[in-house]
């Protein structure tokens, strides 16, 4: 078909604009490359002609890959496959290749024509997807190891539970999936408690709280729970992911603490897994520590000997002390106070309980538990809910939240009665909408 170079050039002209083309002799020495080959490889034709394709070898493929290729075309058969090459500047690119052997009238191979299509972007997307899938698998494993996880649909029907959920609830997976969380309802909380929870997550907002559940064997346990709604393109929740931490020990410790207040308080709290402390207001109005015990206190070096009669400013960094002091004063003013605190690289959850005499708060008892793993899990879920898993770009849910917040802020700044409006152009439907917060 192609007996002369002139005929080859005529045939190649039709592919010039759409393909990456090269021709080699029977030994694999390049005799021709088109403009697209030079453009993608960053080599000039003078640098390529007279060389073999080792000049663009990326080192990605094993020797057996090329051996199979040469075995195929040496027998006069067409070879098809994907090839990862390296350009002159070091960048790598992928081609979908078809190698066609040409024979002369005597039946001898005298040249090979390679026709390629640039598939670099597709391969990058495949690699990105593969990495994303691996990351998601790693995230799932991390969540399964550190937290009690459940997923429900928009109606609250359970679609997934991890092993830790089954372990603490004593139910099998098939006893939970397809049911709602009523199966572990302890009847401890009021209907209004769950009504408020559902109102929150149905609006697309994260809900946090402490829930008392009942296992299959009748045992009751407490969960520190975070529920994250996943929203569709319309901003409507389509599933809810809940991350829980078992805080039964903390609740029981607090109950034991209340019972032990009249007994040997310090000896009791020294053996607790959390940190328990007492604070009072001295005659000068300073809030000082009178006790700090427990395993966490030991780990942080916050023992009673170190903290006795000292203020937060004498023990902690100024920013931490300021935060704690603010919450302490609110608690002494009669407010119910719980808060989270970052200390020494870990996250802690603190509950303050007042001790009253004759209607007056005389001291405050604090309980502190480590929630570092739960916070990491929450951040992971929050990221998954607001960023695209493939591109890692913010999704529509995050955009709408930020947009509404900015519009609200702008309206507050405006002195007239006019409000802030925006034009929203939906690129998928080409529709233009007036959107007013």
Coordinates of C-alpha atoms in Angstrom, one line a residue:
X1 CA 0.0 0.0 0.0
X2 CA 2.8 2.4 1.0
X3 CA 5.7 1.5 -1.3
X4 CA 7.2 5.0 -1.5
X5 CA 7.8 7.7 1.0
X6 CA 5.7 10.0 -1.1
X7 CA 2.7 7.8 -0.7
X8 CA 3.3 7.7 3.1
X9 CA 3.3 11.4 3.3
X10 CA 0.0 11.7 1.5
X11 CA -1.6 9.2 3.8
X12 CA -0.2 10.9 6.9
X13 CA -1.5 14.3 5.9
X14 CA -5.1 13.3 6.7
X15 CA -4.0 12.4 10.3
X16 CA -1.7 15.4 10.9
X17 CA -4.1 17.5 12.8
X18 CA -5.6 14.8 15.0
X19 CA -2.9 12.2 15.8
X20 CA 0.6 11.8 17.1
X21 CA 2.4 10.0 14.3
X22 CA 5.9 8.5 13.9
X23 CA 7.5 6.1 11.4
X24 CA 10.4 3.9 12.1
X25 CA 12.4 1.5 9.9
X26 CA 12.6 -2.2 10.5
X27 CA 15.2 -1.7 13.3
X28 CA 13.0 0.8 15.1
X29 CA 15.0 3.9 14.0
X30 CA 12.7 7.0 13.6
X31 CA 12.5 8.2 10.0
X32 CA 9.5 10.5 10.4
X33 CA 7.6 12.4 13.1
X34 CA 4.7 14.8 12.6
X35 CA 4.2 18.2 14.3
X36 CA 2.0 16.7 17.0
X37 CA 4.7 14.3 18.0
X38 CA 7.2 17.2 18.3
X39 CA 4.7 19.3 20.2
X40 CA 3.9 16.7 22.9
X41 CA 7.4 15.3 23.3
X42 CA 9.0 18.8 23.2
X43 CA 11.8 17.5 20.9
X44 CA 12.4 18.9 17.4
X45 CA 12.2 16.6 14.4
X46 CA 16.0 16.8 14.0
X47 CA 16.5 15.6 17.6
X48 CA 14.2 12.6 16.9
X49 CA 15.0 11.4 13.4
X50 CA 17.8 8.9 13.5
X51 CA 17.0 7.9 17.1
X52 CA 14.8 5.1 18.5
X53 CA 11.9 5.6 20.8
X54 CA 14.2 5.2 23.9
X55 CA 14.5 9.0 23.7
X56 CA 11.0 9.3 25.0
X57 CA 11.0 6.3 27.3
X58 CA 9.7 7.2 30.7
X59 CA 11.0 4.0 32.4
X60 CA 7.4 3.3 33.5
X61 CA 6.9 0.1 31.5
X62 CA 8.8 -3.2 32.3
X63 CA 11.0 -4.8 29.6
X64 CA 8.5 -7.6 29.1
X65 CA 6.0 -4.9 27.9
X66 CA 8.2 -3.9 25.0
X67 CA 9.3 -7.4 24.3
X68 CA 5.6 -8.4 23.8
X69 CA 5.2 -5.3 21.6
X70 CA 8.1 -6.2 19.4
X71 CA 7.1 -9.9 19.2
X72 CA 3.7 -8.8 17.9
X73 CA 4.7 -6.3 15.2
X74 CA 7.7 -8.5 14.1
X75 CA 5.2 -11.1 13.1
X76 CA 3.4 -8.5 11.0
X77 CA 0.5 -8.1 13.4
X78 CA -0.9 -4.8 14.6
X79 CA -0.2 -3.9 18.2
X80 CA -2.5 -1.7 20.3
X81 CA -1.9 -0.4 23.8
X82 CA -1.2 2.5 26.1
X83 CA 2.3 4.1 26.5
X84 CA 3.6 6.4 29.1
X85 CA 6.4 8.6 27.7
X86 CA 8.6 11.4 29.0
X87 CA 9.0 14.7 27.1
X88 CA 12.3 16.6 26.8
X89 CA 11.4 18.9 29.7
X90 CA 10.8 15.9 32.0
X91 CA 7.0 16.0 31.9
X92 CA 5.3 12.7 31.4
X93 CA 2.4 12.0 29.0
X94 CA 0.2 9.1 27.9
X95 CA -0.6 7.9 24.4
X96 CA -3.1 5.4 23.2
X97 CA -1.0 3.7 20.5
X98 CA -1.6 1.7 17.4
X99 CA 1.5 0.3 15.7
X100 CA 1.1 -1.0 12.1
X101 CA 3.8 -3.0 10.5
X102 CA 4.4 -2.5 6.7
X103 CA 5.7 -5.2 4.3
X104 CA 7.1 -4.9 0.9
X105 CA 6.2 -7.0 -2.1
X106 CA 8.7 -9.7 -1.0
X107 CA 6.9 -10.0 2.3
X108 CA 9.6 -8.4 4.4
X109 CA 8.9 -5.8 7.1
X110 CA 10.5 -2.5 6.1
X111 CA 8.8 0.1 8.4
X112 CA 6.4 0.6 11.3
X113 CA 3.8 3.4 11.5
X114 CA 2.7 4.5 15.0
X115 CA -0.5 6.4 15.4
X116 CA -1.2 7.8 18.9
X117 CA -3.9 9.8 20.7
X118 CA -3.1 11.9 23.7
X119 CA -4.9 10.4 26.7
X120 CA -2.8 12.1 29.5
X121 CA -5.8 13.9 30.9
X122 CA -7.9 10.7 31.1
X123 CA -5.0 8.8 32.8
X124 CA -4.6 11.7 35.3
X125 CA -8.3 11.5 36.1
X126 CA -8.0 7.8 36.5
X127 CA -5.0 8.2 38.8
X128 CA -6.8 10.9 40.8
X129 CA -9.9 8.7 41.1
X130 CA -7.8 5.8 42.2
X131 CA -6.1 8.0 44.8
X132 CA -9.4 9.4 46.0
X133 CA -10.9 5.9 46.3
X134 CA -7.8 4.8 48.3
X135 CA -8.1 8.0 50.5
X136 CA -11.8 7.2 51.1
X137 CA -11.0 3.7 52.0
X138 CA -8.3 4.9 54.4
X139 CA -10.8 7.4 55.9
X140 CA -13.4 4.7 56.4
X141 CA -10.8 2.5 58.1
X142 CA -9.7 5.3 60.4
X143 CA -13.3 6.1 61.3
X144 CA -14.1 2.4 61.8
X145 CA -11.2 2.1 64.2
X146 CA -11.7 5.3 66.2
X147 CA -15.4 6.0 66.2
X148 CA -18.9 4.4 66.3
X149 CA -20.3 5.2 62.9
X150 CA -23.8 4.9 61.3
X151 CA -25.3 6.2 58.1
X152 CA -29.0 6.8 57.5
X153 CA -31.1 7.9 54.5
X154 CA -33.1 11.1 54.6
X155 CA -35.9 9.4 56.5
X156 CA -33.6 8.1 59.2
X157 CA -33.5 4.5 58.0
X158 CA -30.1 3.0 58.8
X159 CA -28.1 2.0 55.7
X160 CA -24.7 1.4 57.3
X161 CA -23.2 0.6 60.7
X162 CA -19.6 -0.2 61.5
X163 CA -18.4 -3.0 63.8
X164 CA -18.0 -0.7 66.8
X165 CA -21.7 0.2 66.5
X166 CA -22.7 -3.5 66.6
X167 CA -20.2 -4.1 69.4
X168 CA -21.7 -1.5 71.8
X169 CA -25.3 -2.0 70.8
X170 CA -25.1 -5.9 70.9
X171 CA -27.1 -6.0 67.6
X172 CA -26.0 -7.7 64.4
X173 CA -25.7 -5.6 61.2
X174 CA -28.8 -7.2 59.6
X175 CA -30.8 -6.3 62.8
X176 CA -29.9 -2.7 62.4
X177 CA -29.8 -2.0 58.6
X178 CA -33.3 -1.2 57.4
X179 CA -34.5 0.0 60.9
X180 CA -34.4 3.4 62.5
X181 CA -32.5 4.3 65.7
X182 CA -35.6 3.6 67.6
X183 CA -34.2 0.1 68.0
X184 CA -31.7 1.5 70.5
X185 CA -33.9 4.2 72.1
X186 CA -33.6 4.1 75.9
X187 CA -36.7 6.2 76.4
X188 CA -34.5 8.5 78.5
X189 CA -34.9 11.6 76.3
X190 CA -38.1 13.6 75.7
X191 CA -39.8 13.8 72.3
X192 CA -38.8 17.5 72.1
X193 CA -35.1 16.4 72.4
X194 CA -35.3 14.4 69.2
X195 CA -37.7 16.9 67.5
X196 CA -35.0 19.6 67.9
X197 CA -32.4 17.3 66.6
X198 CA -34.4 16.5 63.4
X199 CA -35.2 20.1 62.9
X200 CA -31.5 21.0 63.0
X201 CA -30.2 18.3 60.6
X202 CA -33.1 18.7 58.1
X203 CA -32.0 22.3 57.7
X204 CA -28.6 21.1 56.7
X205 CA -26.9 22.0 59.9
X206 CA -24.7 19.8 62.0
X207 CA -26.1 18.6 65.3
X208 CA -24.1 17.7 68.4
X209 CA -25.3 16.3 71.7
X210 CA -25.2 13.5 74.2
X211 CA -27.6 10.6 73.8
X212 CA -28.4 7.7 76.1
X213 CA -29.1 4.5 74.3
X214 CA -30.1 0.9 75.2
X215 CA -28.3 -2.2 73.9
X216 CA -30.0 -5.4 72.9
X217 CA -29.2 -7.0 76.3
X218 CA -30.8 -4.1 78.2
X219 CA -27.6 -2.3 79.2
X220 CA -27.7 1.4 78.8
X221 CA -24.8 3.5 77.4
X222 CA -24.1 7.2 76.6
X223 CA -22.9 8.5 73.3
X224 CA -21.3 11.9 72.5
X225 CA -22.9 12.3 69.0
X226 CA -22.2 14.4 66.0
X227 CA -24.6 14.1 63.0
X228 CA -23.5 15.6 59.7
X229 CA -26.1 16.0 56.9
X230 CA -25.0 15.4 53.3
X231 CA -26.8 17.7 50.9
X232 CA -27.6 17.3 47.2
X233 CA -27.3 20.0 44.5
X234 CA -30.6 21.6 45.8
X235 CA -29.2 21.8 49.3
X236 CA -31.6 19.1 50.5
X237 CA -30.2 16.3 52.9
X238 CA -30.1 12.9 51.2
X239 CA -28.3 11.1 54.0
X240 CA -26.9 11.6 57.5
X241 CA -23.6 10.4 58.9
X242 CA -23.3 10.1 62.6
X243 CA -20.0 9.8 64.5
X244 CA -20.2 8.8 68.1
X245 CA -17.9 8.4 71.0
X246 CA -18.7 6.2 74.0
X247 CA -18.9 8.5 77.0
X248 CA -20.5 6.0 79.4
X249 CA -17.4 6.0 81.6
X250 CA -17.5 9.8 81.8
X251 CA -21.2 9.9 82.7
X252 CA -20.7 7.1 85.3
X253 CA -17.7 8.9 86.6
X254 CA -19.7 12.1 87.0
X255 CA -22.4 10.1 88.8
X256 CA -19.8 8.4 91.0
X257 CA -18.2 11.9 91.6
X258 CA -21.5 13.3 92.9
X259 CA -21.8 10.3 95.2
X260 CA -18.2 10.6 96.4
X261 CA -18.3 14.3 97.1
X262 CA -19.0 13.7 100.8
X263 CA -16.4 10.9 100.9
X264 CA -12.7 10.7 100.1
X265 CA -13.1 12.8 96.9
X266 CA -9.5 12.9 95.9
X267 CA -8.8 9.2 96.3
X268 CA -11.8 8.4 94.2
X269 CA -11.0 10.7 91.2
X270 CA -7.4 9.7 91.0
X271 CA -8.5 6.4 89.4
X272 CA -10.8 7.9 86.9
X273 CA -9.9 7.8 83.2
X274 CA -10.8 11.5 82.7
X275 CA -9.6 14.6 84.5
X276 CA -11.6 16.0 87.4
X277 CA -10.9 19.4 88.9
X278 CA -12.4 21.8 91.5
X279 CA -12.3 25.6 91.3
X280 CA -13.4 28.2 93.8
X281 CA -13.5 32.0 93.9
X282 CA -11.1 33.4 96.5
X283 CA -11.8 36.6 98.6
X284 CA -9.9 38.7 95.9
X285 CA -12.2 37.4 93.2
X286 CA -9.6 35.2 91.6
X287 CA -10.7 31.7 90.4
X288 CA -8.2 29.2 91.8
X289 CA -7.9 25.4 91.7
X290 CA -8.4 23.3 94.8
X291 CA -8.0 19.9 93.2
X292 CA -7.0 18.3 89.8
X293 CA -6.8 14.5 89.5
X294 CA -7.4 11.6 87.1
X295 CA -5.4 9.8 84.4
X296 CA -5.7 12.7 81.9
X297 CA -4.5 15.2 84.6
X298 CA -1.5 12.8 85.2
X299 CA -0.7 12.7 81.5
X300 CA -0.8 16.5 81.2
X301 CA 1.2 17.0 84.4
X302 CA -1.8 18.9 85.9
X303 CA -1.7 17.4 89.4
X304 CA -3.1 18.9 92.5
X305 CA 0.3 19.6 93.9
X306 CA 1.1 21.8 90.9
X307 CA -2.2 23.5 90.6
X308 CA -3.3 24.0 94.2
X309 CA -4.4 27.6 94.9
X310 CA -3.2 28.8 91.5
X311 CA -5.1 30.6 88.8
X312 CA -5.3 29.4 85.1
X313 CA -3.0 32.3 84.2
X314 CA -0.2 30.8 86.4
X315 CA -0.5 27.4 84.7
X316 CA -1.6 27.7 81.1
X317 CA -0.6 29.8 78.1
X318 CA -2.4 33.2 78.2
X319 CA -4.8 32.4 75.3
X320 CA -5.9 29.1 76.9
X321 CA -6.2 30.8 80.3
X322 CA -8.3 33.5 78.9
X323 CA -10.7 31.0 77.3
X324 CA -11.0 28.9 80.5
X325 CA -11.4 32.0 82.7
X326 CA -14.3 33.2 80.5
X327 CA -16.2 29.9 80.8
X328 CA -15.5 29.6 84.6
X329 CA -17.0 33.0 85.3
X330 CA -20.1 32.2 83.2
X331 CA -20.5 29.0 85.2
X332 CA -20.1 30.8 88.6
X333 CA -22.8 33.2 87.3
X334 CA -25.2 30.3 87.1
X335 CA -25.0 29.4 83.4
X336 CA -24.8 25.7 82.4
X337 CA -21.4 25.5 80.7
X338 CA -19.7 22.9 78.5
X339 CA -16.9 23.7 76.1
X340 CA -14.1 22.3 74.0
X341 CA -10.5 23.1 74.6
X342 CA -7.3 22.5 72.6
X343 CA -4.3 21.7 74.9
X344 CA -0.9 20.2 74.1
X345 CA -2.1 19.2 70.6
X346 CA -5.2 17.3 71.8
X347 CA -8.9 18.3 72.0
X348 CA -10.8 18.0 75.2
X349 CA -14.5 18.3 76.2
X350 CA -15.1 20.0 79.5
X351 CA -18.3 20.0 81.6
X352 CA -18.7 22.3 84.6
X353 CA -21.1 21.4 87.4
X354 CA -21.8 23.8 90.3
X355 CA -21.9 22.9 93.9
X356 CA -24.4 24.9 95.9
X357 CA -25.0 25.7 99.5
X358 CA -28.0 27.6 100.6
X359 CA -28.8 28.6 97.0
X360 CA -25.3 30.0 96.3
X361 CA -22.6 28.4 94.2
X362 CA -19.6 27.8 96.5
X363 CA -17.4 25.8 94.1
X364 CA -17.3 24.3 90.7
X365 CA -16.5 20.7 89.7
X366 CA -15.1 20.2 86.2
X367 CA -14.8 17.0 84.2
X368 CA -12.5 16.8 81.1
X369 CA -12.4 14.0 78.5
X370 CA -10.2 13.5 75.5
X371 CA -12.1 13.9 72.2
X372 CA -9.2 14.2 69.8
X373 CA -10.1 11.2 67.7
X374 CA -13.7 12.2 67.5
X375 CA -12.7 15.7 66.3
X376 CA -10.5 14.3 63.6
X377 CA -13.4 12.1 62.4
X378 CA -15.8 15.1 62.5
X379 CA -13.4 17.1 60.4
X380 CA -13.0 14.3 57.9
X381 CA -16.8 14.0 57.5
X382 CA -17.3 17.7 57.3
X383 CA -14.7 17.9 54.5
X384 CA -16.4 15.1 52.6
X385 CA -19.7 16.9 52.9
X386 CA -18.4 20.2 51.5
X387 CA -15.7 19.3 49.0
X388 CA -15.9 17.2 45.8
X389 CA -14.1 13.9 46.4
X390 CA -12.5 13.8 42.9
X391 CA -11.4 17.4 42.4
X392 CA -11.1 18.5 46.1
X393 CA -12.9 21.7 45.1
X394 CA -15.6 23.2 47.3
X395 CA -19.1 21.9 46.3
X396 CA -22.4 23.7 45.9
X397 CA -23.3 23.2 49.5
X398 CA -20.2 25.1 50.8
X399 CA -20.7 27.8 48.1
X400 CA -24.3 28.4 49.2
X401 CA -23.4 28.6 52.9
X402 CA -20.6 31.1 52.2
X403 CA -22.7 33.1 49.8
X404 CA -25.6 33.4 52.2
X405 CA -23.3 34.4 55.0
X406 CA -21.7 37.1 52.9
X407 CA -25.1 38.5 51.7
X408 CA -26.4 38.6 55.2
X409 CA -23.3 40.4 56.4
X410 CA -23.6 42.9 53.5
X411 CA -27.3 43.6 54.2
X412 CA -26.4 44.5 57.8
X413 CA -23.8 47.0 56.6
X414 CA -26.3 48.8 54.4
X415 CA -27.9 51.8 56.0
X416 CA -30.9 52.0 53.6
X417 CA -33.8 49.5 53.5
X418 CA -32.4 48.0 50.3
X419 CA -31.2 44.4 50.4
X420 CA -28.4 42.6 48.6
X421 CA -29.2 40.6 45.5
X422 CA -27.2 38.5 43.1
X423 CA -27.5 36.9 39.7
X424 CA -27.0 33.1 39.7
X425 CA -26.2 31.6 36.4
X426 CA -26.6 27.8 36.4
X427 CA -24.0 26.6 33.8
X428 CA -25.7 23.1 33.5
X429 CA -29.1 24.5 32.5
X430 CA -28.1 27.9 31.2
X431 CA -30.8 29.4 33.4
X432 CA -30.4 32.8 35.0
X433 CA -32.1 33.3 38.3
X434 CA -32.4 36.3 40.7
X435 CA -31.4 35.1 44.1
X436 CA -32.2 37.2 47.1
X437 CA -31.2 36.0 50.6

